[in-house]
PDB file of C-alpha atoms and ligand atoms in Angstrom:
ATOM      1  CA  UNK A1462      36.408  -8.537 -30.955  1.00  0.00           C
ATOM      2  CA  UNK A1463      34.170  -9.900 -27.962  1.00  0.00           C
ATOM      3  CA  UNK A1464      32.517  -6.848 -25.775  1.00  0.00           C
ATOM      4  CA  UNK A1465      32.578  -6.816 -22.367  1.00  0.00           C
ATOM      5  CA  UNK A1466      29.270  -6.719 -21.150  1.00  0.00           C
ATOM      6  CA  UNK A1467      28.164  -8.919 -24.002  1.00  0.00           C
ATOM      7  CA  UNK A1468      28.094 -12.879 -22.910  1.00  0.00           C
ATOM      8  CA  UNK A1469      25.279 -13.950 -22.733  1.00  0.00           C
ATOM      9  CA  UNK A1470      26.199 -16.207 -19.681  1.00  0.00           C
ATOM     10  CA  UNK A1471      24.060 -16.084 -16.353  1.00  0.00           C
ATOM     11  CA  UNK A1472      25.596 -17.385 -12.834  1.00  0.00           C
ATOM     12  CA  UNK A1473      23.290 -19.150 -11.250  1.00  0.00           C
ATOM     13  CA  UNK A1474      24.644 -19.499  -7.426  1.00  0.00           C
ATOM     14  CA  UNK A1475      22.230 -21.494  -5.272  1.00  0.00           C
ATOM     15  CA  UNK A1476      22.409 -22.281  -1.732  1.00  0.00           C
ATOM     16  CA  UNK A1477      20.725 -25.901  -0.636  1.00  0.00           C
ATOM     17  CA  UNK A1478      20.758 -28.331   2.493  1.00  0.00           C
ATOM     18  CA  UNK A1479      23.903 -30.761   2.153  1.00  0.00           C
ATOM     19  CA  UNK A1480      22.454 -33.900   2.092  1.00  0.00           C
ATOM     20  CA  UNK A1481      20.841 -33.106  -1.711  1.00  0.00           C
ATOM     21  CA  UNK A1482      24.163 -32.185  -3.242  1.00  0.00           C
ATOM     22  CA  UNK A1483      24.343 -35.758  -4.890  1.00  0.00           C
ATOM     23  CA  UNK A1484      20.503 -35.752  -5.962  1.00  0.00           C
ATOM     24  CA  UNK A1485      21.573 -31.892  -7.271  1.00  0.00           C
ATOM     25  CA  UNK A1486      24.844 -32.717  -8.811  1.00  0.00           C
ATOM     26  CA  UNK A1487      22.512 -35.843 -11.413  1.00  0.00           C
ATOM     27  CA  UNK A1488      20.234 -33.940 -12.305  1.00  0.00           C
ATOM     28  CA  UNK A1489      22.579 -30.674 -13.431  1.00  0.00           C
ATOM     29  CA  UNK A1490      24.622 -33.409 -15.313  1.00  0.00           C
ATOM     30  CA  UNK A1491      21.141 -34.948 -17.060  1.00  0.00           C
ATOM     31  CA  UNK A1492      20.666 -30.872 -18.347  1.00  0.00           C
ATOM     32  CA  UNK A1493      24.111 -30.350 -19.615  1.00  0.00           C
ATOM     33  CA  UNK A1494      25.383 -28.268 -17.141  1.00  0.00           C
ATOM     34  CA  UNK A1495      29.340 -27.959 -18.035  1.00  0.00           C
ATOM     35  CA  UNK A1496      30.880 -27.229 -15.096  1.00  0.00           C
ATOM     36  CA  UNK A1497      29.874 -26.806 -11.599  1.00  0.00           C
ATOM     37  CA  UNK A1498      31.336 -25.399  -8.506  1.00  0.00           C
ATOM     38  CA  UNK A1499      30.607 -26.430  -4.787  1.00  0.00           C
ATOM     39  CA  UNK A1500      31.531 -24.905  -1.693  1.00  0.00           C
ATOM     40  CA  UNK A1501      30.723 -25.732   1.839  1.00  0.00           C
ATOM     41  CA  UNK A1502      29.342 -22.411   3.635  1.00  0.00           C
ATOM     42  CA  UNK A1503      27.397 -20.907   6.435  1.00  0.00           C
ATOM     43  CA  UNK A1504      24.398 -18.782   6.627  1.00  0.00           C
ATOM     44  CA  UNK A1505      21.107 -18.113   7.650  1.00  0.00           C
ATOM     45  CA  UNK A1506      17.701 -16.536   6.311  1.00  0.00           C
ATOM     46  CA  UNK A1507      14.785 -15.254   7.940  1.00  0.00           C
ATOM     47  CA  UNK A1508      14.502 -17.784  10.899  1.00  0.00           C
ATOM     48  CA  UNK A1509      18.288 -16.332  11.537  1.00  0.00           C
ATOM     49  CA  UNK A1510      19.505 -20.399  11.476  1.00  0.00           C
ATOM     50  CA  UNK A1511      16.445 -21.559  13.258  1.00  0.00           C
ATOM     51  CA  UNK A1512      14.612 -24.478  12.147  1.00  0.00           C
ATOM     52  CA  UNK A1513      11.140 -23.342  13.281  1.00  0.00           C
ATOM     53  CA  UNK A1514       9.765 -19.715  12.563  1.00  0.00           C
ATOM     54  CA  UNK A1515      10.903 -17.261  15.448  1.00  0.00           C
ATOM     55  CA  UNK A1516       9.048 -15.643  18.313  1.00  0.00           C
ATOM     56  CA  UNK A1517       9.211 -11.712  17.907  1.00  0.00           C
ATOM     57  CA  UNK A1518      10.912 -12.133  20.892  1.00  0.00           C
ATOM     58  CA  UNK A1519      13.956 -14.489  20.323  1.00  0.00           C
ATOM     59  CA  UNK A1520      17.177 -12.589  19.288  1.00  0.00           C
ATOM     60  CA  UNK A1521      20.036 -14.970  18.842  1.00  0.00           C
ATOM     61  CA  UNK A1522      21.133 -15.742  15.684  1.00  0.00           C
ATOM     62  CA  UNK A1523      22.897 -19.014  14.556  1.00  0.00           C
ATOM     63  CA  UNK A1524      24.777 -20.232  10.940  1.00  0.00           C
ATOM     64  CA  UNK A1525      23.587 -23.541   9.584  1.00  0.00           C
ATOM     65  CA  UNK A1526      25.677 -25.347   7.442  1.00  0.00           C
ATOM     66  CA  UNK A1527      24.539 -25.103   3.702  1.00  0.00           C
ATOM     67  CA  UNK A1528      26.176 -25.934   0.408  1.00  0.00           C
ATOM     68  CA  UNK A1529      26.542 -23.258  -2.723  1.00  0.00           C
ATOM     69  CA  UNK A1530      26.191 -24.292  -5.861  1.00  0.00           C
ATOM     70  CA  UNK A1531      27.701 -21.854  -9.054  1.00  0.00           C
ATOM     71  CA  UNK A1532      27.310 -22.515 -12.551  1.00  0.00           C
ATOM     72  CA  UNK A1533      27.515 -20.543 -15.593  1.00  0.00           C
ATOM     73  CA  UNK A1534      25.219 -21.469 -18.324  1.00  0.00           C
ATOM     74  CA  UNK A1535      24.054 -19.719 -21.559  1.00  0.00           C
ATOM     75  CA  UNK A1536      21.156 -17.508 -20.978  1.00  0.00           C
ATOM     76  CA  UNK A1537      18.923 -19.739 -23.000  1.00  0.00           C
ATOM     77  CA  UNK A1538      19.401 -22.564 -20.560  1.00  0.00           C
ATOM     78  CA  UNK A1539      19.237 -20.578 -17.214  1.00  0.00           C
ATOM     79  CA  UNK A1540      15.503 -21.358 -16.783  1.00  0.00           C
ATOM     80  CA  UNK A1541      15.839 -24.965 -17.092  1.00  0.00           C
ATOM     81  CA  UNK A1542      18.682 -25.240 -14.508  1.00  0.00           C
ATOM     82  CA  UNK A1543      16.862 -23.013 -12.188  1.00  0.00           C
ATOM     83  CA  UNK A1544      13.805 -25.609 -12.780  1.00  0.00           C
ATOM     84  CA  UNK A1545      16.294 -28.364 -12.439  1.00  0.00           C
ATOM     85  CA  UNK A1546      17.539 -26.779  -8.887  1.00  0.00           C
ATOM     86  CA  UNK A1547      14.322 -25.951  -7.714  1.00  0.00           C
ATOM     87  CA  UNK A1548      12.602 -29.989  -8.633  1.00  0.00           C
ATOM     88  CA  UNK A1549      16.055 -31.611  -6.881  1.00  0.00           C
ATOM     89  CA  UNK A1550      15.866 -30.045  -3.289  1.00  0.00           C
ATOM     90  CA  UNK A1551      12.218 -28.396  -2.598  1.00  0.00           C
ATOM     91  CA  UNK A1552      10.901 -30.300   0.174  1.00  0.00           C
ATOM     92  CA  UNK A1553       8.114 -27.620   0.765  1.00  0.00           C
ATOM     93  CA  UNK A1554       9.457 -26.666   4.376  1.00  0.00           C
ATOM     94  CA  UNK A1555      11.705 -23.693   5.778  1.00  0.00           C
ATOM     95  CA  UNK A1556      15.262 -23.504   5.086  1.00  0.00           C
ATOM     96  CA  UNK A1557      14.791 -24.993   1.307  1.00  0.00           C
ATOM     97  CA  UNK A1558      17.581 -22.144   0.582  1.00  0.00           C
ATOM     98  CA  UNK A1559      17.818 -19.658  -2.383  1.00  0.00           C
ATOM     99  CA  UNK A1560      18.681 -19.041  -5.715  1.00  0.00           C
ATOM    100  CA  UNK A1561      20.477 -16.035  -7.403  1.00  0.00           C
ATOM    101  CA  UNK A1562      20.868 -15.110 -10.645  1.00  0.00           C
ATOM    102  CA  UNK A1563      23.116 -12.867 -12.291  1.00  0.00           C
ATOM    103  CA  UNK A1564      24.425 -11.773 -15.816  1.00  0.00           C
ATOM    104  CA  UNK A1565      28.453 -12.858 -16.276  1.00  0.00           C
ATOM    105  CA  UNK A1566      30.534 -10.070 -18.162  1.00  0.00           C
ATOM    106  CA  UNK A1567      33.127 -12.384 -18.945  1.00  0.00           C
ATOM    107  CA  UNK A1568      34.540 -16.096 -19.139  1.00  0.00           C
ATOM    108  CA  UNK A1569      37.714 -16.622 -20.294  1.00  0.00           C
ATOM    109  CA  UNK A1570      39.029 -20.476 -20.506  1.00  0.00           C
ATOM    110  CA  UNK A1571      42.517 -20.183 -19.010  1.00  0.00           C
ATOM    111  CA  UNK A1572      44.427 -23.415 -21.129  1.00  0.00           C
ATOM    112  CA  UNK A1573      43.034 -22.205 -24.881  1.00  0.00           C
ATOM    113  CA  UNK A1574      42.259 -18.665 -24.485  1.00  0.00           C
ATOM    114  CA  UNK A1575      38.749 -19.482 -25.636  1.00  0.00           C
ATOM    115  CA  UNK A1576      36.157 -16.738 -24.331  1.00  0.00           C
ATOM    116  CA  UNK A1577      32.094 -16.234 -23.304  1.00  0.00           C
ATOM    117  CA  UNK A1578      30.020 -18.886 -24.966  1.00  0.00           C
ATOM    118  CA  UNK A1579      33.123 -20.531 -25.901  1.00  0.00           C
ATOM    119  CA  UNK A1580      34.662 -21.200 -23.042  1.00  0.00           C
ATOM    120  CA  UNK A1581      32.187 -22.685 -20.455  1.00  0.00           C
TER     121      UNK A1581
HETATM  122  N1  LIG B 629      19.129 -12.605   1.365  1.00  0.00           N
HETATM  123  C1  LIG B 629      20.093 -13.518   1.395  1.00  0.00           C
HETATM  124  N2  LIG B 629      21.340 -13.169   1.033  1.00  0.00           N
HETATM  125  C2  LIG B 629      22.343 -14.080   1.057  1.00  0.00           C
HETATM  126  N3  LIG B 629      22.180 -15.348   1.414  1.00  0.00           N
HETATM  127  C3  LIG B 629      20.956 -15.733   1.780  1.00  0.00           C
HETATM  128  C4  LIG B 629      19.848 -14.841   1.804  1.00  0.00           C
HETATM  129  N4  LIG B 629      18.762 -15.526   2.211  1.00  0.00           N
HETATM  130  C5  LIG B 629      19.166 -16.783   2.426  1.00  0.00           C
HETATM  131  N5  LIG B 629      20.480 -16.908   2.187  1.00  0.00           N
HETATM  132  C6  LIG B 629      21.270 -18.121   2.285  1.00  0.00           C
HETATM  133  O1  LIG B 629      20.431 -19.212   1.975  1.00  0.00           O
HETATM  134  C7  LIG B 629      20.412 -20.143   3.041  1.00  0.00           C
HETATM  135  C8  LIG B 629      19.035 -20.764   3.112  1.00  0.00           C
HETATM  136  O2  LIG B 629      18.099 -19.738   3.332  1.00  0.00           O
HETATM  137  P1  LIG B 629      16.595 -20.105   3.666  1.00  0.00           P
HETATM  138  O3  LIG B 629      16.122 -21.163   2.743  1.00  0.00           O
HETATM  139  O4  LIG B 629      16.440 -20.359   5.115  1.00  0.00           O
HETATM  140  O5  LIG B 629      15.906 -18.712   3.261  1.00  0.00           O
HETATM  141  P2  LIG B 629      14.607 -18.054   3.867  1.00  0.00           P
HETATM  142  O6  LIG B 629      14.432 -16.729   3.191  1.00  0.00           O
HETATM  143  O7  LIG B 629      14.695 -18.068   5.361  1.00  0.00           O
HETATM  144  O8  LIG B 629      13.430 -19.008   3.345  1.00  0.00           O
HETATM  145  P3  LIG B 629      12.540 -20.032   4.223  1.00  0.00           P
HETATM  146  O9  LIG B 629      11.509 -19.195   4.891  1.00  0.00           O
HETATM  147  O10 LIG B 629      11.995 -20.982   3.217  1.00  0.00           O
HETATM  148  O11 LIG B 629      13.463 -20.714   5.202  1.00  0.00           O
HETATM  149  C9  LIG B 629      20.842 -19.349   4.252  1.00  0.00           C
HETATM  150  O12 LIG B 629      21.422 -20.185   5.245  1.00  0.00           O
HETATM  151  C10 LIG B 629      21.860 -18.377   3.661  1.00  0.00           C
HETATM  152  O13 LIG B 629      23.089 -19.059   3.499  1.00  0.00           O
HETATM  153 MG1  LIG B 630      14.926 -19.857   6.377  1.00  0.00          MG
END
């Protein structure tokens, strides 16, 4: 029986400018990502959706567009894909967005029952 708790899967969700989705999306392929999922969101960081660093002083905050990115990958591969990520959108200046990873539990592949490393 497969544990719970036992996938050895990671979710790697990162958040990126839209215009780099298509650089993003060929160079996941080129690593053997097998599935990808893209939404369009909103959200800021630390310059609360400024594009310059704030003044102390400033208080409004805005949302900037961004794009997530989610993938599950076996835990072996999670490094290169966070590589992969990071080499496709870095341009060095604020607002580059963020990465998170996470351990999965469970995958199940809904048409063949397949599960965990099986089924991504
Ligand atoms: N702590 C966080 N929790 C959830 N989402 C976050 C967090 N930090 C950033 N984000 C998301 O990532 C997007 C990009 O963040 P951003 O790159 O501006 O982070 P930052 O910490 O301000 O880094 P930088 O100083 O390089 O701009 C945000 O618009 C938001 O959607
Ligand atoms: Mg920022």
């Amino acid at each position: 029986m497969v544990k719970r708790g036992d996938c050895q899967l990671k979710k790697i969700q990162a958040i990126i400018r839209p215009f780099l989705l298509d650089e993003i999306k060929i160079a996941l392929v080129k690593v053997g990502v097998m599935g990808i999922t893209v939404s369009e969101v909103r959200g800021f960081g630390r310059q609360k959706g400024h594009t310059e660093p704030l003044p102390h002083s400033e208080s409004t905050v805005k949302f900037l567009a961004k794009i997530l990115i989610e993938i599950v990958i076996k835990d072996e591969q999670a490094d290169r894909v966070v590589d992969t990520i990071i080499a496709a959108v870095r341009t060095g200046e604020i607002g580059d967005g963020k990465i998170f990873v996470s351990p999965v539990e469970q995958v199940i592949r809904i048409r063949t029952g397949e599960k965990n490393l099986d089924a991504i």
